[in-house]
Structure formats: structure tokens, C-alpha cells
Short mmCIF file of C-alpha atoms in Angstrom, two decimals:
data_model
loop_
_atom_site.label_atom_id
_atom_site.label_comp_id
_atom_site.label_asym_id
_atom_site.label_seq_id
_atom_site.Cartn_x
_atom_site.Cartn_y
_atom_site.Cartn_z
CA UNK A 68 0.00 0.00 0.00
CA UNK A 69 1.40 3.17 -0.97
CA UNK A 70 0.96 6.18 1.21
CA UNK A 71 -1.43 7.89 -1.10
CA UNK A 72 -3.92 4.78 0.14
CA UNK A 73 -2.83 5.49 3.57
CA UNK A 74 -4.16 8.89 3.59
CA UNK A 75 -6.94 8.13 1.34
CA UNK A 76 -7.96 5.35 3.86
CA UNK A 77 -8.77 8.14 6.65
CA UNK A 78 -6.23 6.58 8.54
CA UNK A 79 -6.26 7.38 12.52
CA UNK A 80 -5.16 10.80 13.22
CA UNK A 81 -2.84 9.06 16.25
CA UNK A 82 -1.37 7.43 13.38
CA UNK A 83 -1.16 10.79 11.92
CA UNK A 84 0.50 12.55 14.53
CA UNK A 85 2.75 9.42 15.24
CA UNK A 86 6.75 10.97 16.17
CA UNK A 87 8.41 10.93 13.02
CA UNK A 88 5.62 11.80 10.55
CA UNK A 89 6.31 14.93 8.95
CA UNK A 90 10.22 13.96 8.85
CA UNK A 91 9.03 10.45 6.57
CA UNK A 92 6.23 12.50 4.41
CA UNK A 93 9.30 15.24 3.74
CA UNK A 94 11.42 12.51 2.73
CA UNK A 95 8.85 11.35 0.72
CA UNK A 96 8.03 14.30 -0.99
CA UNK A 97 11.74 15.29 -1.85
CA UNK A 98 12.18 11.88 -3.29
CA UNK A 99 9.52 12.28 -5.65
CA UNK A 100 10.53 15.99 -6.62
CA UNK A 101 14.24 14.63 -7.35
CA UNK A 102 13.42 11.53 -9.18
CA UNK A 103 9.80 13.01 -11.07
CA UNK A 104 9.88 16.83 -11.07
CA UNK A 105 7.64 19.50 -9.35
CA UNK A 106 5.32 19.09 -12.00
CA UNK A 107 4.43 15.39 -11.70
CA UNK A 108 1.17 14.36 -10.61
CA UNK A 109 2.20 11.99 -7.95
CA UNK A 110 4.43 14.84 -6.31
CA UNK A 111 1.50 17.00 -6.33
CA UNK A 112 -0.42 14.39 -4.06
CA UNK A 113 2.66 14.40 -2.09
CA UNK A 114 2.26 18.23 -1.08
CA UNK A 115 -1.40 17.37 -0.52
CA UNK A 116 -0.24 14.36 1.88
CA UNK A 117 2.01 16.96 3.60
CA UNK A 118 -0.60 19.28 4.02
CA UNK A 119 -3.34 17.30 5.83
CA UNK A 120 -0.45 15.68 8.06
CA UNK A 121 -0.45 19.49 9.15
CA UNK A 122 -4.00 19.99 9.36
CA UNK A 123 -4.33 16.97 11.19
CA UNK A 124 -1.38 18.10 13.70
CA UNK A 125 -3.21 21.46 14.01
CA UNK A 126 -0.49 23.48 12.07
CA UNK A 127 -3.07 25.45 9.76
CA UNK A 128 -0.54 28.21 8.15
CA UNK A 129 1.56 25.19 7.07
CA UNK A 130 -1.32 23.39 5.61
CA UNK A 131 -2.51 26.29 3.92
CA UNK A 132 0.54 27.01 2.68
CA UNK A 133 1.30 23.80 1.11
CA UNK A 134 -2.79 23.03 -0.30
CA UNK A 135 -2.32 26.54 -1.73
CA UNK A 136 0.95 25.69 -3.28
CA UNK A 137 -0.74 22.38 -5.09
CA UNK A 138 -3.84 23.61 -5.98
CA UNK A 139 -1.95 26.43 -8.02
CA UNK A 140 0.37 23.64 -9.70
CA UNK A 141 -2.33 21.10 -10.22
CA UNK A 142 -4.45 23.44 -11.66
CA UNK A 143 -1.65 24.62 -14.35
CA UNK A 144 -0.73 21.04 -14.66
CA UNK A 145 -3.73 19.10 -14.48
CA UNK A 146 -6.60 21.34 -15.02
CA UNK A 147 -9.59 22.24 -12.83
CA UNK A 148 -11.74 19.16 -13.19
CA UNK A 149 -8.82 16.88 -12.41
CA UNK A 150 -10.02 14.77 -9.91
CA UNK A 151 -6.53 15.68 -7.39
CA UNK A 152 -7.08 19.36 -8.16
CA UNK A 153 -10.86 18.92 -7.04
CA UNK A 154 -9.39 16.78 -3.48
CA UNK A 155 -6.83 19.66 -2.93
CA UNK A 156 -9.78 22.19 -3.06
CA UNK A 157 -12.02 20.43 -0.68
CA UNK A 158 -9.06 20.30 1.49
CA UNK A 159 -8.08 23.89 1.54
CA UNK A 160 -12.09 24.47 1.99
CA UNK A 161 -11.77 22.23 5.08
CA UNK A 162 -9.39 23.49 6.42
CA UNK A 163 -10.51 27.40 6.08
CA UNK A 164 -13.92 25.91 7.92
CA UNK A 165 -11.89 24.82 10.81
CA UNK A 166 -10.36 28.32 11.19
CA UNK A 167 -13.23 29.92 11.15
CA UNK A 168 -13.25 31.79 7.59
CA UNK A 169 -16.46 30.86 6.14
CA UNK A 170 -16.68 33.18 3.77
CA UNK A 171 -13.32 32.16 1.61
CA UNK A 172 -14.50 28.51 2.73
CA UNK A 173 -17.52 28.49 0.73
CA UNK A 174 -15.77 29.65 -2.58
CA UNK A 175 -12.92 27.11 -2.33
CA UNK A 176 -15.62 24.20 -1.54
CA UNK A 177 -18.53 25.65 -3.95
CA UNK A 178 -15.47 25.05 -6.49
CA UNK A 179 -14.52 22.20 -5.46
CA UNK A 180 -18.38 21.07 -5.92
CA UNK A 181 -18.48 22.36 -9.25
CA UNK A 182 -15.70 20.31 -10.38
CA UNK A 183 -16.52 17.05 -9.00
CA UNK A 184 -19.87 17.30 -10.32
CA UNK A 185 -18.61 17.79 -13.69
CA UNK A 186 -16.11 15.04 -13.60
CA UNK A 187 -18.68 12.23 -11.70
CA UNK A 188 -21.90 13.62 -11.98
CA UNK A 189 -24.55 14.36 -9.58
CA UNK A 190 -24.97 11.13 -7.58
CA UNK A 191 -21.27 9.78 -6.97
CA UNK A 192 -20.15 9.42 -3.91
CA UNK A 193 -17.12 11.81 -4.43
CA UNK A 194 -19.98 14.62 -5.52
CA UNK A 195 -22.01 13.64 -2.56
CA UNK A 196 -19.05 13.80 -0.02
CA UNK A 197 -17.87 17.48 -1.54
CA UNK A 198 -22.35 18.40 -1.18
CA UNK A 199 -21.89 17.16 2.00
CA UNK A 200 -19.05 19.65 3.34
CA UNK A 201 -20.86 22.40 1.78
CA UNK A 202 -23.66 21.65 3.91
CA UNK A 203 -21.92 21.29 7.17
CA UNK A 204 -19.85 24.79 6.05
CA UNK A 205 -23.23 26.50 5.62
CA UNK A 206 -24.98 25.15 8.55
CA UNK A 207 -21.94 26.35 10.82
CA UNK A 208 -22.89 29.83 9.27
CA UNK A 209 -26.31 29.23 9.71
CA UNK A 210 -27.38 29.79 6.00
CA UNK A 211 -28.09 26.24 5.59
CA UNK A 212 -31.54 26.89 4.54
CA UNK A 213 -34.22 25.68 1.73
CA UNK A 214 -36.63 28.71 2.36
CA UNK A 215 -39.26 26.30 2.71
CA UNK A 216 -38.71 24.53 -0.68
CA UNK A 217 -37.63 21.44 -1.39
CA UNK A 218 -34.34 21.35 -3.67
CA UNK A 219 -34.47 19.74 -7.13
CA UNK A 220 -32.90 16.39 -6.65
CA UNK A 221 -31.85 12.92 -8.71
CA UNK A 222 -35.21 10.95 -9.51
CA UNK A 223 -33.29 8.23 -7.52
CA UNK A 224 -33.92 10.33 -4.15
CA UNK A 225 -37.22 11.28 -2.10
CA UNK A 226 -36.81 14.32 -0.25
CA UNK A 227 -39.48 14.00 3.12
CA UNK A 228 -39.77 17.80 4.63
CA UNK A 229 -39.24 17.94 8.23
CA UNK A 230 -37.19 17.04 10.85
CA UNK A 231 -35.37 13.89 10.70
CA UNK A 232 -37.23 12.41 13.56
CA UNK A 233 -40.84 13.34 12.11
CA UNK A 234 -39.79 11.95 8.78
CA UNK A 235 -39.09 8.43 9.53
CA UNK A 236 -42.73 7.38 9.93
CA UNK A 237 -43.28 8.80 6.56
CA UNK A 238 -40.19 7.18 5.08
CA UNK A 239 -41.61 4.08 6.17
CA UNK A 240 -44.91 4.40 5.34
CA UNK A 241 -43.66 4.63 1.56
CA UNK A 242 -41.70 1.76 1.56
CA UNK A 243 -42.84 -1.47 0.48
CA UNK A 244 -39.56 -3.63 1.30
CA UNK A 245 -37.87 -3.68 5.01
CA UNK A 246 -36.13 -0.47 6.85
CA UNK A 247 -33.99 -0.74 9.25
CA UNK A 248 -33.91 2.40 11.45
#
């Protein structure tokens, strides 16, 4: 397993913050930039790797620094609906959330939407996941709001208005095969 998978994986953050860490990932990365170039994709992914080490270990101007730095290259390089340009987005966006700046947040991960949505489509998992964030980033702003309307969604979903707890009678009641609540 390479340590793309690792990180890919969600490994444990104790993992994550293990002694030694940012020392092996810098290694890492330094091999790759000597033996494939700034420009290669896999080193990219390496200062991506780099950068949620340092989010994980709570050192946010590093990991900006270093998401920054790879979302400029892959976006030269790769384009904006690569799929690694699209991950380094959502990261950055994370990140942002967990400092507080909402505003610059929800650019970086409305971006980050757009492209995965292009590339996969609007019911992928990877397009989900990115819809996801966006929702948790507005809710912490508390904008996360329908006005009242249900939003437009893949004939493969049913949207029940409420709250969660009201709408699991109604869930059921629509449901000809078994639920398991």
C-alpha cells in the first residue's frame, strides 16, 4: 500500500500525529521531486499528503501554505476538473472551515463542488461527499436553509420535509420492502 492509500484510507489521526511523521512524508516528498519533477502528478499528491499531516497536527498556516501551493500547480498542470485538483480544493475548503473563515471557505468548496460534479456527476459518492461539506460549512454559518422549498434532486432520491425524527414514519410508510432504522 502506498501512502497515497494510507491517507486516502482516513487513517487514525494518532497514526497521523505518530513521532516521526512529517520527517518520513518530507522525505517522501523530496524523493519524488528529485526523481519526477515538481510538476508530476504523484508529487502533487505528495504536497497534498504533507498538508493534511499538518492539518491533522493542528499546524493550519503550514497546511494552507502547502494546499495553496498544489492547488496552483495542479491546476496549471492538471486542469480544474482533475479529480486531485478537485481533493486539494475540498481540502483547503476544510481546512478554512476549521479556522473559522467561512466566507473564503464556501468559494474554495462551492469550487470544489463544481468540479466534481462535472467530472462524476450528480450522484457519486465523491460529488455527494464534496455536497456534503458544503452543507456542514453552511450550517456552521447558519445559511443552511431551503426557504421552505424542497431542492431539485436525482429521480433516484425522495426528499421527506421535516425534521429527521418526524420523517421516519413517513419514510416508512412509503416503503414497500424492510427499513432498518
Amino acid at each position: 500500500m502506498n501512502l497515497g492509500a494510507v491517507f486516502d484510507n482516513a487513517l487514525d489521526e494518532a497514526v497521523l500525529r505518530a513521532p516521526g511523521s512529517v520527517r518520513l512524508l518530507r522525505e517522501a516528498l523530496e524523493v519524488r521531486r528529485r526523481r519526477l519533477g515538481r510538476e508530476h502528478p504523484d508529487t502533487l499528491i505528495g504536497v497534498g499528503e504533507l498538508g493534511t499531516l499538518f492539518k491533522v497536527q493542528g499546524k493550519y498556516p503550514e497546511a494552507e501554505s502547502l494546499f495553496r501551493e498544489a492547488i496552483e500547480d495542479a491546476r496549471r498542470i492538471l486542469g480544474d476538473e482533475h479529480l486531485s485538483t478537485v481533493t486539494l480544493l475540498n481540502n483547503l475548503g476544510n481546512l478554512l472551515k476549521e479556522r473559522g473563515e467561512f466566507a473564503e471557505a464556501t468559494l474554495v468548496v462551492s469550487r470544489a463542488l463544481g468540479g466534481v460534479r462535472r467530472i462524476f456527476g450528480d450522484e457519486h459518492s465523491s460529488t455527494l461527499a464534496v455536497l456534503n461539506n458544503l452543507g456542514t460549512l453552511l450550517d456552521a454559518q447558519g445559511k443552511f436553509s431551503t426557504g421552505g422549498t424542497l431542492p431539485n434532486v436525482p429521480a433516484s432520491v425522495t426528499l421527506h420535509p421535516g425534521w429527521f425524527g418526524d420523517t421516519i414514519p413517513k419514510f416508512k410508510d412509503h416503503r414497500t420492502d424492510a427499513v432498518a432504522v
